[in-house]
PDB file of C-alpha atoms in Angstrom:
ATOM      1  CA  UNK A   1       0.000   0.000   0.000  1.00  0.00           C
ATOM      2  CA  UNK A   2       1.366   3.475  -1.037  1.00  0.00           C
ATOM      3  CA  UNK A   3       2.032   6.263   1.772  1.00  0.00           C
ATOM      4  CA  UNK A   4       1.668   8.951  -1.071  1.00  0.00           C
ATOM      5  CA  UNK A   5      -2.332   9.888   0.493  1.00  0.00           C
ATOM      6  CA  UNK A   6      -1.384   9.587   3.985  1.00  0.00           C
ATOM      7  CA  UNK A   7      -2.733  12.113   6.084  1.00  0.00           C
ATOM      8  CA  UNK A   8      -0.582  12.769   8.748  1.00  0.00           C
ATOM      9  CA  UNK A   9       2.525  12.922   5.922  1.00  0.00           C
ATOM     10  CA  UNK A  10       0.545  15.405   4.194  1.00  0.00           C
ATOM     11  CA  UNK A  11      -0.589  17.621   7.168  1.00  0.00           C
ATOM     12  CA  UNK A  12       3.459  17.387   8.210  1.00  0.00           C
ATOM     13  CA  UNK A  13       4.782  18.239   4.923  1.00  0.00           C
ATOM     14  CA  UNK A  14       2.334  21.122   4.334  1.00  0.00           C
ATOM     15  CA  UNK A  15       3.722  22.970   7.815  1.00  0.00           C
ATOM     16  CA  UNK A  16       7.241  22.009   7.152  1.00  0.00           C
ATOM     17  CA  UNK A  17       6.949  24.213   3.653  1.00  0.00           C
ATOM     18  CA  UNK A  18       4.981  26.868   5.920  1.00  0.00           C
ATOM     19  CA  UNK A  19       6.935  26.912   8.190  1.00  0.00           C
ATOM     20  CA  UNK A  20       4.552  26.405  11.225  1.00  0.00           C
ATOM     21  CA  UNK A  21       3.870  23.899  13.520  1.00  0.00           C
ATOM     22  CA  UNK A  22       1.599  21.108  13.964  1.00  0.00           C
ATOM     23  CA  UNK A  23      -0.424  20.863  17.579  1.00  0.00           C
ATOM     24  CA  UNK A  24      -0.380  16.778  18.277  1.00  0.00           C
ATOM     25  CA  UNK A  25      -2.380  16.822  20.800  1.00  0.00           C
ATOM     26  CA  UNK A  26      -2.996  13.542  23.199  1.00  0.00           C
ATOM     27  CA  UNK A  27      -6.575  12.659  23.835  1.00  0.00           C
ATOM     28  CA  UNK A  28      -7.362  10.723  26.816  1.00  0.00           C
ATOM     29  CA  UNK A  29     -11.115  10.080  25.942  1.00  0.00           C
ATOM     30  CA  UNK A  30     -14.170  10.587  23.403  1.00  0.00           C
ATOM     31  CA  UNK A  31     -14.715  14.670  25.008  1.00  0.00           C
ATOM     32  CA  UNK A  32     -10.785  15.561  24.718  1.00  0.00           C
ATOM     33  CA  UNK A  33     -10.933  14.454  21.155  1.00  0.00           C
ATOM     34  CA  UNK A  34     -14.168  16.073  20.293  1.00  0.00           C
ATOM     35  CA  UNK A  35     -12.483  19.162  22.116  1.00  0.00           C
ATOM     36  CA  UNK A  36      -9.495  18.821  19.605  1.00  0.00           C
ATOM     37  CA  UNK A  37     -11.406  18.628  16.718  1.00  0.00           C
ATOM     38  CA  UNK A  38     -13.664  21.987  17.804  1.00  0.00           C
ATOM     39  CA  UNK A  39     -10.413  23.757  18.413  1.00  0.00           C
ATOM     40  CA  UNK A  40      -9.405  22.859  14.756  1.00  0.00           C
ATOM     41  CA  UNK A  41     -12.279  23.607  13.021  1.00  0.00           C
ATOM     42  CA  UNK A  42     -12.622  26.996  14.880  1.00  0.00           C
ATOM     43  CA  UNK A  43      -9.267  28.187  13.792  1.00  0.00           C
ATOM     44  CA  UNK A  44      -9.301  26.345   9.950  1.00  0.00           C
ATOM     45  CA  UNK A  45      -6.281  24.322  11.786  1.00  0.00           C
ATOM     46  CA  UNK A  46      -4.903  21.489  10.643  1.00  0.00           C
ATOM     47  CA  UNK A  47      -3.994  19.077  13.847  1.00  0.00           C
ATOM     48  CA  UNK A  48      -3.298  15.628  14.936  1.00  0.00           C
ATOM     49  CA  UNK A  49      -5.031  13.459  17.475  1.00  0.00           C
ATOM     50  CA  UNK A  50      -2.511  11.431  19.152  1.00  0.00           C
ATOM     51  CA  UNK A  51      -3.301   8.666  21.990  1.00  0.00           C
ATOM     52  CA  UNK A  52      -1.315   6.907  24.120  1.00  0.00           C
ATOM     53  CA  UNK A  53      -1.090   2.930  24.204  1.00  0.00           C
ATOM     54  CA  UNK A  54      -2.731   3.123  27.563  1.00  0.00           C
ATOM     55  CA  UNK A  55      -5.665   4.911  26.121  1.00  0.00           C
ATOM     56  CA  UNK A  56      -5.792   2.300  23.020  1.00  0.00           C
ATOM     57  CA  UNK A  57      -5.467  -0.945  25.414  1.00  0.00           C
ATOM     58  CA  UNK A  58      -8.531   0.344  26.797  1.00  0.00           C
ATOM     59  CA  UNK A  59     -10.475   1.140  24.329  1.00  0.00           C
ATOM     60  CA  UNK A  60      -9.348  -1.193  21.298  1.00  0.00           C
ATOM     61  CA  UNK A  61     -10.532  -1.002  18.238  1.00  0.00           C
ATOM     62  CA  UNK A  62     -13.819   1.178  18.976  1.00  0.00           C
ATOM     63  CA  UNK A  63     -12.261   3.924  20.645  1.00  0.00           C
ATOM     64  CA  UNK A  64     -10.042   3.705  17.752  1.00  0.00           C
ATOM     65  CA  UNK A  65     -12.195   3.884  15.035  1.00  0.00           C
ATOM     66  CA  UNK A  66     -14.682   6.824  17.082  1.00  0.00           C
ATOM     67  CA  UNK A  67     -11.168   8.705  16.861  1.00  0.00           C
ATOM     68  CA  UNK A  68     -10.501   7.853  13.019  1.00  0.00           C
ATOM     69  CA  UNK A  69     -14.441   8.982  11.827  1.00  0.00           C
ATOM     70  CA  UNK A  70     -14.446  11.958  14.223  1.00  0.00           C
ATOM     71  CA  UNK A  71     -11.131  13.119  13.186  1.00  0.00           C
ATOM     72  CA  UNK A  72     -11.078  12.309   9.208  1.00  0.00           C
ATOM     73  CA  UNK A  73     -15.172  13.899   9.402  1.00  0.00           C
ATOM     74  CA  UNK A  74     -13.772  16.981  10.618  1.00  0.00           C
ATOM     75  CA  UNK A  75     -14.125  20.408   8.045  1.00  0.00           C
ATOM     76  CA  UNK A  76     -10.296  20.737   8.746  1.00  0.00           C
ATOM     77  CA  UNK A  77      -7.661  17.800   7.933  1.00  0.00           C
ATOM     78  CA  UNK A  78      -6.650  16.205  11.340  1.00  0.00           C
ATOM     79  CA  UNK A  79      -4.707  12.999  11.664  1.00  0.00           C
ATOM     80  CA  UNK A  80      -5.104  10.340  13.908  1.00  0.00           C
ATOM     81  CA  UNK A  81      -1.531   9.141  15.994  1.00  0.00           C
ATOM     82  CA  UNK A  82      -0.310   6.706  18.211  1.00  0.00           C
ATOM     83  CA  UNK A  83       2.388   7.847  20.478  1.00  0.00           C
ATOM     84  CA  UNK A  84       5.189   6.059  21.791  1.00  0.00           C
ATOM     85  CA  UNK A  85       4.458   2.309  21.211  1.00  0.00           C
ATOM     86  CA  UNK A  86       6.656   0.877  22.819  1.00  0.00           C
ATOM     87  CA  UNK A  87       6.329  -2.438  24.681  1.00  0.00           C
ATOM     88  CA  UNK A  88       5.451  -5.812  21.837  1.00  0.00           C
ATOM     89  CA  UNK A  89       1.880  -5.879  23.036  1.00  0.00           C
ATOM     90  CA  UNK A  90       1.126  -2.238  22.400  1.00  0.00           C
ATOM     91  CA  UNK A  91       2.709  -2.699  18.847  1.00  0.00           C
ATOM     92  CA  UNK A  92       0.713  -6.051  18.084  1.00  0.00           C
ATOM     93  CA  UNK A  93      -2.939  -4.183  19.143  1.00  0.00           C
ATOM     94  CA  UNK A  94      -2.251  -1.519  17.161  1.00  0.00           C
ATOM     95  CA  UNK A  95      -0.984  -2.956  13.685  1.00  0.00           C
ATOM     96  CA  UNK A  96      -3.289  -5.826  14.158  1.00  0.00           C
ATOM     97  CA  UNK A  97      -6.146  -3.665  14.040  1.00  0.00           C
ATOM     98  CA  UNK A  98      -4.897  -2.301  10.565  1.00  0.00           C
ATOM     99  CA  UNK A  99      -4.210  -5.686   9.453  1.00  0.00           C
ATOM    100  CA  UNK A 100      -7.113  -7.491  10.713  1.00  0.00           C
ATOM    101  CA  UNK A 101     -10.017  -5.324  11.441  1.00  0.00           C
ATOM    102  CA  UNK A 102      -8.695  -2.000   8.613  1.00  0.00           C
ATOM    103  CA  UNK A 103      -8.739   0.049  12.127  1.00  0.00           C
ATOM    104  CA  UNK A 104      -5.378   2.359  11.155  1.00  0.00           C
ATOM    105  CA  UNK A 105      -4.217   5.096  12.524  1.00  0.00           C
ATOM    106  CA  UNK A 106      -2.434   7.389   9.987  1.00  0.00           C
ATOM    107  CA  UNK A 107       0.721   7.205  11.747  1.00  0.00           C
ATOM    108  CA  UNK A 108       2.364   5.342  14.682  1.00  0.00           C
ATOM    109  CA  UNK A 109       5.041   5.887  16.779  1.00  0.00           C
ATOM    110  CA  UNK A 110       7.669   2.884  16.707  1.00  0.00           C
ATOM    111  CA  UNK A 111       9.245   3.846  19.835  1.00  0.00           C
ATOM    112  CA  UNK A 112      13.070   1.510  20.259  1.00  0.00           C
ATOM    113  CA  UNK A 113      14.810   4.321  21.980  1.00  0.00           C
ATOM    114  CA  UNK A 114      14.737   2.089  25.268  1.00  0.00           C
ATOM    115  CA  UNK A 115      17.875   0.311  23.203  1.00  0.00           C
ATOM    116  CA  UNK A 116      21.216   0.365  23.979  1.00  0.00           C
ATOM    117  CA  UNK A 117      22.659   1.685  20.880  1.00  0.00           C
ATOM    118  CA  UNK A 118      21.201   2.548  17.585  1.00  0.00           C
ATOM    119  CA  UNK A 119      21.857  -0.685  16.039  1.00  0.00           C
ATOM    120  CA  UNK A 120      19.504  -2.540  18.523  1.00  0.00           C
ATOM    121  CA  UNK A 121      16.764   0.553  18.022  1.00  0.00           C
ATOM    122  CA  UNK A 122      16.969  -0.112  14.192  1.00  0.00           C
ATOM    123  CA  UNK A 123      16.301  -4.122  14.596  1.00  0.00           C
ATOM    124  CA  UNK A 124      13.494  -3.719  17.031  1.00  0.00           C
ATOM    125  CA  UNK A 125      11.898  -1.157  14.777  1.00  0.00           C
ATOM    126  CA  UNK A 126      12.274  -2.163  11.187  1.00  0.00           C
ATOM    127  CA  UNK A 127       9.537  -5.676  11.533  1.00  0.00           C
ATOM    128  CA  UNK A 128       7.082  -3.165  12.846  1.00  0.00           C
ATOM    129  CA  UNK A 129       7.869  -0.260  10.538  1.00  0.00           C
ATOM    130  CA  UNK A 130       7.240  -2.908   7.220  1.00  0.00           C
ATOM    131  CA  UNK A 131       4.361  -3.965   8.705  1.00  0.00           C
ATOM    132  CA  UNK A 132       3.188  -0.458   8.708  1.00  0.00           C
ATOM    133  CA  UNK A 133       3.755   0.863   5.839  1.00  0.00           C
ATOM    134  CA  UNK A 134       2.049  -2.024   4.287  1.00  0.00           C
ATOM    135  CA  UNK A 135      -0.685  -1.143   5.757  1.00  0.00           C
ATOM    136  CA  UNK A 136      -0.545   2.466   4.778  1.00  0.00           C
ATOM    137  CA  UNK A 137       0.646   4.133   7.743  1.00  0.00           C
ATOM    138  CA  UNK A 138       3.597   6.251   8.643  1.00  0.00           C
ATOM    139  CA  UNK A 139       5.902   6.008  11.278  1.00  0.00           C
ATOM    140  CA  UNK A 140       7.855   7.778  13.905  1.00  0.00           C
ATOM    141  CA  UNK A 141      10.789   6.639  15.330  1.00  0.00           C
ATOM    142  CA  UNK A 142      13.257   8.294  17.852  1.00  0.00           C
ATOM    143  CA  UNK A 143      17.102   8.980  17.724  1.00  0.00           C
ATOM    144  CA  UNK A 144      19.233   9.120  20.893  1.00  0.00           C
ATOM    145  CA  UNK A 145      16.939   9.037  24.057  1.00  0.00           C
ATOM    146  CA  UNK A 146      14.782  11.060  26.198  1.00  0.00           C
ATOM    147  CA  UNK A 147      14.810  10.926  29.924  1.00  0.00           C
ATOM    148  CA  UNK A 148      11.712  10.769  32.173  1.00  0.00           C
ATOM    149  CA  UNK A 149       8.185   9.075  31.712  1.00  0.00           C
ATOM    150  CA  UNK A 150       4.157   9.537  31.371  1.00  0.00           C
ATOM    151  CA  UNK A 151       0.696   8.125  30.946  1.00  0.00           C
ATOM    152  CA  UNK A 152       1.289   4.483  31.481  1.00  0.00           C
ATOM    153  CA  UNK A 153       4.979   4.607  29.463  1.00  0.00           C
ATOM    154  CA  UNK A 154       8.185   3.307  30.728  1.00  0.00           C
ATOM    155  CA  UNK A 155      10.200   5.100  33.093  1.00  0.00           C
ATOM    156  CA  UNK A 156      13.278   6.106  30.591  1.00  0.00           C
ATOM    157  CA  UNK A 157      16.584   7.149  32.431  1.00  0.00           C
ATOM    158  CA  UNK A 158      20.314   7.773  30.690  1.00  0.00           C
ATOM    159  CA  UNK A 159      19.139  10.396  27.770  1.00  0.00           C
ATOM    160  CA  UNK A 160      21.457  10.363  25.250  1.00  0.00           C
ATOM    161  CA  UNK A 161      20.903  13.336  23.144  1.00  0.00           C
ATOM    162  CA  UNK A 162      21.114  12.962  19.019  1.00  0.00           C
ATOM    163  CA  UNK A 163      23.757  12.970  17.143  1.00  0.00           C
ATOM    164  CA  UNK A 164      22.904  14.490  13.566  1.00  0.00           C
ATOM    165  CA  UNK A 165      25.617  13.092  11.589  1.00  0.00           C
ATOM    166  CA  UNK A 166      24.228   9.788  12.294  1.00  0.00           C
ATOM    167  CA  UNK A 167      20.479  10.877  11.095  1.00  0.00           C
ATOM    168  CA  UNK A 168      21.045  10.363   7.247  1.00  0.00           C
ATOM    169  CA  UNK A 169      22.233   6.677   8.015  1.00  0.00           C
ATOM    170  CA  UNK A 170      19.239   6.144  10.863  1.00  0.00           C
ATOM    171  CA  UNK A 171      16.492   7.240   9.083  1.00  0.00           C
ATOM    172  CA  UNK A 172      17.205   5.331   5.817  1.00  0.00           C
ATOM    173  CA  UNK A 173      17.750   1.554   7.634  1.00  0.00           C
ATOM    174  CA  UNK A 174      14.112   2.381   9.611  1.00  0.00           C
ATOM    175  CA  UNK A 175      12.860   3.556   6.649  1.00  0.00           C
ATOM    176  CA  UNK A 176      10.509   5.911   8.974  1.00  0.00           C
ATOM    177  CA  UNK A 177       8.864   8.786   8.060  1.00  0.00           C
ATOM    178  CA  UNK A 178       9.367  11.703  11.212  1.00  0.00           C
ATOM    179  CA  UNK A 179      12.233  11.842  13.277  1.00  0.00           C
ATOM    180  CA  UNK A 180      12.008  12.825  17.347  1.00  0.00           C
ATOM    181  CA  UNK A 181      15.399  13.598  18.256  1.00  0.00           C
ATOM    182  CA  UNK A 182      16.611  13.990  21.519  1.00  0.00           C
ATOM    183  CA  UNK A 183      18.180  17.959  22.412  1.00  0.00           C
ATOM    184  CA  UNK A 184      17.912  18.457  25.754  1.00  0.00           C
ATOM    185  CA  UNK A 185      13.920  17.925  25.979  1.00  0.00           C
ATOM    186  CA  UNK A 186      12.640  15.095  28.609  1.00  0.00           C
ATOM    187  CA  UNK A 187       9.049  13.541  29.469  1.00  0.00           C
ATOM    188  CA  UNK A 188       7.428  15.608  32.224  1.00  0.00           C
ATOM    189  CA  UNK A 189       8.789  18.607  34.389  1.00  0.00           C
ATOM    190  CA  UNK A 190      11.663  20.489  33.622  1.00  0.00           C
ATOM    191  CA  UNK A 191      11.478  22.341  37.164  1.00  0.00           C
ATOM    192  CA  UNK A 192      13.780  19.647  38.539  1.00  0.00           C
ATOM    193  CA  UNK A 193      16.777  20.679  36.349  1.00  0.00           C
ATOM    194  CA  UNK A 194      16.074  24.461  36.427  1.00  0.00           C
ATOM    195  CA  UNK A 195      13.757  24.980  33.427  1.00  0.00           C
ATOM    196  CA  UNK A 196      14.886  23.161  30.052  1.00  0.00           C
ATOM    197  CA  UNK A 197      17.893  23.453  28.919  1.00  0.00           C
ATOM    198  CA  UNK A 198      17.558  22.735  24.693  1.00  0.00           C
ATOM    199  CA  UNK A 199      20.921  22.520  22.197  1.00  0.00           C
ATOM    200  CA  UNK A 200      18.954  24.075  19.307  1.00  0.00           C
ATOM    201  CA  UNK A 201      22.052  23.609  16.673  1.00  0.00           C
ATOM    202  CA  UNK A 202      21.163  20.080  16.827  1.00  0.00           C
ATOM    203  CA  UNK A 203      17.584  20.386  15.393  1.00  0.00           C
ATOM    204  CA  UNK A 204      18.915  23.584  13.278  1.00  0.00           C
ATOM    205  CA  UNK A 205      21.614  20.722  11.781  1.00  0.00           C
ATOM    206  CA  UNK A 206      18.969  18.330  11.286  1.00  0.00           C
ATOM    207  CA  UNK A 207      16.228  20.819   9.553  1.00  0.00           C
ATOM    208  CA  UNK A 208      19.605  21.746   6.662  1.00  0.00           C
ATOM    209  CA  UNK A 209      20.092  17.857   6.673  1.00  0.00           C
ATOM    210  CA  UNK A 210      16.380  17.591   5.843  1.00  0.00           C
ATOM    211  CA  UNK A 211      14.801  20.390   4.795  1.00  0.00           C
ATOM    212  CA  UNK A 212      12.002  19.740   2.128  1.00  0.00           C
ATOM    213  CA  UNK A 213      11.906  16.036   2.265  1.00  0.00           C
ATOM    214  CA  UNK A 214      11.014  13.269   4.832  1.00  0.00           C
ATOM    215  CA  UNK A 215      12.113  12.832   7.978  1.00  0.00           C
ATOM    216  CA  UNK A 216       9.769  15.799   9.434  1.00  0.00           C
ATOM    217  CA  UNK A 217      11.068  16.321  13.152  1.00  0.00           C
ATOM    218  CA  UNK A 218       8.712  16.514  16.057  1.00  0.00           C
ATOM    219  CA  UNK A 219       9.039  17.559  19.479  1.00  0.00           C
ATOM    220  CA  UNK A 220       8.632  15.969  22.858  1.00  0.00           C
ATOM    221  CA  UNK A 221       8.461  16.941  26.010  1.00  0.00           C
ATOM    222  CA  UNK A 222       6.298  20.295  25.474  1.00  0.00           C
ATOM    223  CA  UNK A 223       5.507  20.685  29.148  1.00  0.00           C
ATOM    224  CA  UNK A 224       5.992  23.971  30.868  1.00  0.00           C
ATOM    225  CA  UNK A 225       7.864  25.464  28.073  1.00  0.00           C
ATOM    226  CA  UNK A 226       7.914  29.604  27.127  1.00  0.00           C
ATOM    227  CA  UNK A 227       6.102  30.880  24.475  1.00  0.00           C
ATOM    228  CA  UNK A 228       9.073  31.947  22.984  1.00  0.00           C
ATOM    229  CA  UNK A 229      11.011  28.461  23.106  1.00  0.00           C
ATOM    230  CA  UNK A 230       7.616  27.010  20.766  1.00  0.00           C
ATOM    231  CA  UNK A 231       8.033  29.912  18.565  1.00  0.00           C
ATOM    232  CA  UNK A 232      12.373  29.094  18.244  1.00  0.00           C
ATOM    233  CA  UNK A 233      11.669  25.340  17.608  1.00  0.00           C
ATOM    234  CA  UNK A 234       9.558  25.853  14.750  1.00  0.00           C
ATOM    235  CA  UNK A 235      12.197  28.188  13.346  1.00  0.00           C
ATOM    236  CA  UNK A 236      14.584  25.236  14.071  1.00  0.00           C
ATOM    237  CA  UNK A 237      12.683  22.943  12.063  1.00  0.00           C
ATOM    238  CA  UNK A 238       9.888  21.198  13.613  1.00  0.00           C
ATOM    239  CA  UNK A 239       6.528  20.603  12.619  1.00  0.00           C
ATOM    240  CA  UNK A 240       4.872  18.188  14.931  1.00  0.00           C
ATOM    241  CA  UNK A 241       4.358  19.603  18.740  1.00  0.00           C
ATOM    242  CA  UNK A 242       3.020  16.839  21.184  1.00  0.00           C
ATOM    243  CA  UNK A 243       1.359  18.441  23.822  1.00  0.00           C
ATOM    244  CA  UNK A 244      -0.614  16.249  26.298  1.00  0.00           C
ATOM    245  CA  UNK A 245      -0.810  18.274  30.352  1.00  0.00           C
ATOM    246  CA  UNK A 246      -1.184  21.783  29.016  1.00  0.00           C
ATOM    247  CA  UNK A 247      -4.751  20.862  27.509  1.00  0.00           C
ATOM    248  CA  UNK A 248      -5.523  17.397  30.065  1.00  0.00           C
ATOM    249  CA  UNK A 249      -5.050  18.964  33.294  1.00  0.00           C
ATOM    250  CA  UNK A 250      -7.504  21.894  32.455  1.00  0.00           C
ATOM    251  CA  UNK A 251     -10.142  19.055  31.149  1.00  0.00           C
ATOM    252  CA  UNK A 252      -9.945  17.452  34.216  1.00  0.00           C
ATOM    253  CA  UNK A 253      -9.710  20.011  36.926  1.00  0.00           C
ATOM    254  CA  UNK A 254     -12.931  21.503  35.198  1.00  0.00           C
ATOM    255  CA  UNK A 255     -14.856  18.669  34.796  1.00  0.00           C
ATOM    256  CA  UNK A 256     -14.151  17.493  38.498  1.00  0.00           C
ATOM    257  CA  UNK A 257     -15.192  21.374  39.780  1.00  0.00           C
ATOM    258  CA  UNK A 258     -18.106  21.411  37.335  1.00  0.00           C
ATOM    259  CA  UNK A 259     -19.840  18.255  38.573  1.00  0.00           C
ATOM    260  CA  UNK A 260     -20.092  19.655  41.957  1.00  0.00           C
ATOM    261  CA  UNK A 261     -23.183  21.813  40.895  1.00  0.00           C
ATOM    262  CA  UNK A 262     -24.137  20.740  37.634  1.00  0.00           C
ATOM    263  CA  UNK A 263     -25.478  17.451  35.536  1.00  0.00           C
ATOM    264  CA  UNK A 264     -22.768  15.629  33.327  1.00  0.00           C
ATOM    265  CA  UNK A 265     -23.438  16.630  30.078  1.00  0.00           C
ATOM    266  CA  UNK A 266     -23.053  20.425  31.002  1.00  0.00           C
ATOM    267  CA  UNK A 267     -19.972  19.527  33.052  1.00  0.00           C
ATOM    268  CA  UNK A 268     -18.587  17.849  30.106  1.00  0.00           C
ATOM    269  CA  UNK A 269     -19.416  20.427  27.766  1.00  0.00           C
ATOM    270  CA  UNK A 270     -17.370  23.016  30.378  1.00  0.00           C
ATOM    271  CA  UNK A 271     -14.603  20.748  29.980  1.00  0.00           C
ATOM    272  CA  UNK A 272     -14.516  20.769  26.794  1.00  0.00           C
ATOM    273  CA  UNK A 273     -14.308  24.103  25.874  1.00  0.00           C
ATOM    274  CA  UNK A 274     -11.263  24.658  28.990  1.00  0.00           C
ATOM    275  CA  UNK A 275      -9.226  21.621  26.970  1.00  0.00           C
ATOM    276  CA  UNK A 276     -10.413  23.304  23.270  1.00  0.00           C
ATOM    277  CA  UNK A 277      -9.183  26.868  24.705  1.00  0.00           C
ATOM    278  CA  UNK A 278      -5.226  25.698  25.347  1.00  0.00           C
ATOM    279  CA  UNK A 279      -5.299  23.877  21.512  1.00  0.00           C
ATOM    280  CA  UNK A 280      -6.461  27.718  20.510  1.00  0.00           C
ATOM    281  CA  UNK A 281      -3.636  28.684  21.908  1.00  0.00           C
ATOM    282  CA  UNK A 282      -1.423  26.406  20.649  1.00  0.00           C
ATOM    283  CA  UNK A 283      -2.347  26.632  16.990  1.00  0.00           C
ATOM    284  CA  UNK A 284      -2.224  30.518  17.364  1.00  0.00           C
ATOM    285  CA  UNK A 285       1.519  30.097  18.757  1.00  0.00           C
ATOM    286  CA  UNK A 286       2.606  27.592  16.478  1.00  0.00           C
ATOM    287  CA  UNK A 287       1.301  29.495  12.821  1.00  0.00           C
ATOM    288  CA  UNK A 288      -1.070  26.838  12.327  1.00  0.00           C
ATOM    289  CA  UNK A 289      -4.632  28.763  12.573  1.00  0.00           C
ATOM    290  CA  UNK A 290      -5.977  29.798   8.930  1.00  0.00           C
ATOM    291  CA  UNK A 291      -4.102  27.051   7.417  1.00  0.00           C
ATOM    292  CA  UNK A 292      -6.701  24.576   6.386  1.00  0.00           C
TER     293      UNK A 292
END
């Protein structure tokens, strides 16, 4: 199956010629992803729903497929992601709905950076990788290694950050699509090692390595960051954000204070709109709003 429709390439390849960024947000259940999708549509955004394995074990293949119609129904081309699959079983569920049920997601994360050098992360990911692109779906793969954890993942320790002279050879044995390289960035709070601390020459070598052809980089570890950092990474190169506590906190803490004094569906609806207003923001920071 050719990758030359696939929707979260396109959306990718569109910002990386604009020059904006892509909001890939994670979606936790059915009202953060309809909050996603409002966001997008109110700003002519493009975007990208992204869930965790956590959130997939427990919803399976219907979860997955109320993500895929919501998302590909949408006025606005949004993308449907799975983020840092990781662990054998996560990777079976997921493929094995494309190859079994024709459940895809557009893209998945083929997540080896748990290995201890690059030649073990290339022979863990490559199976999985041909499995998914003959299915039609893209992949993400990460060089060097972030520290720190979320959501269900592994607990990741000895970050190793990326070395972009070794990119060119990486990215052509995975045969991968988008590239997270490790520069500093980490998995949850930077407030334990003074605020982050990013080497932006290595995604500024990567984006002249790249520029105008596949890998597209993304970013992880969003949390707590300036406005001005988002605004210095897109000029660095990257097109795909993942955000995932800036929007989920707000959708929870609401929902929890709303249902206090009022019926569910209201609650919900307040919840919502607190989760759809950080994606606002986000698509505002990043260029993205009026680009769809």
């Amino acid at each position: 199956m050719t990758l030359s429709n696939n929707r979260t390439l396109d959306i990718l390849q569109k910002a990386e010629a604009g020059g904006y960024g892509i909001v890939a947000q994670t979606c936790y259940d059915a009202g953060m992803a309809k909050a996603l999708v409002r966001a997008a549509e109110r700003n002519k955004s493009p975007a990208i729903l992204q869930l965790f394995p956590i959130t997939l074990q427990a919803g399976k293949g219907p979860f997955l497929q109320y993500c895929l119609t919501l998302a590909h129904n949408a006025s606005v081309p949004i993308a449907v992601h799975l983020d840092h699959a990781t662990d054998p079983e996560h990777l079976e569920l997921s493929i094995g709905l494309a190859e079994k049920e024709g459940i895809k997601f557009d893209s998945i994360m083929v997540d080896a950076s748990h290995a201890d050098n690059e030649a073990e992360n290339i022979a863990i990911a490559v199976p999985y990788i041909k499995r998914c692109v003959a299915q039609g779906i893209a992949t993400e793969v990460e060089l060097g290694r972030l520290e720190g954890g979320e959501a269900g993942l592994r607990e990741i320790t000895g970050g190793m950050l990326t070395d972009p002279a070794n990119a060119e050879t990486f990215m052509k044995e995975t045969g991968a699509h988008i590239l997270a390289p490790s520069y500093g960035n980490l998995h949850g709070s930077y407030k334990f090692i003074g605020g982050p601390k990013y080497k932006l020459e290595i995604l500024k070598d990567l984006q002249q390595r790249f520029k105008g052809r596949i890998p597209y980089l993304c970013a992880h570890g969003t949390d707590e960051l300036p406005d001005q950092l988002w605004r210095d990474l897109v000029e660095s190169g990257v097109s795909k954000f993942n955000i995932n506590s800036w929007a989920r906190d707000p959708y929870c803490e609401s929902l929890s204070k709303s249902l206090a004094s009022n019926p569910f569906p209201d609650a919900e609806e307040e919840a919502i709109e607190a989760f759809a207003k950080v994606c606002d923001k986000f698509m505002d920071l990043l260029g993205s709003k009026g680009k769809a």
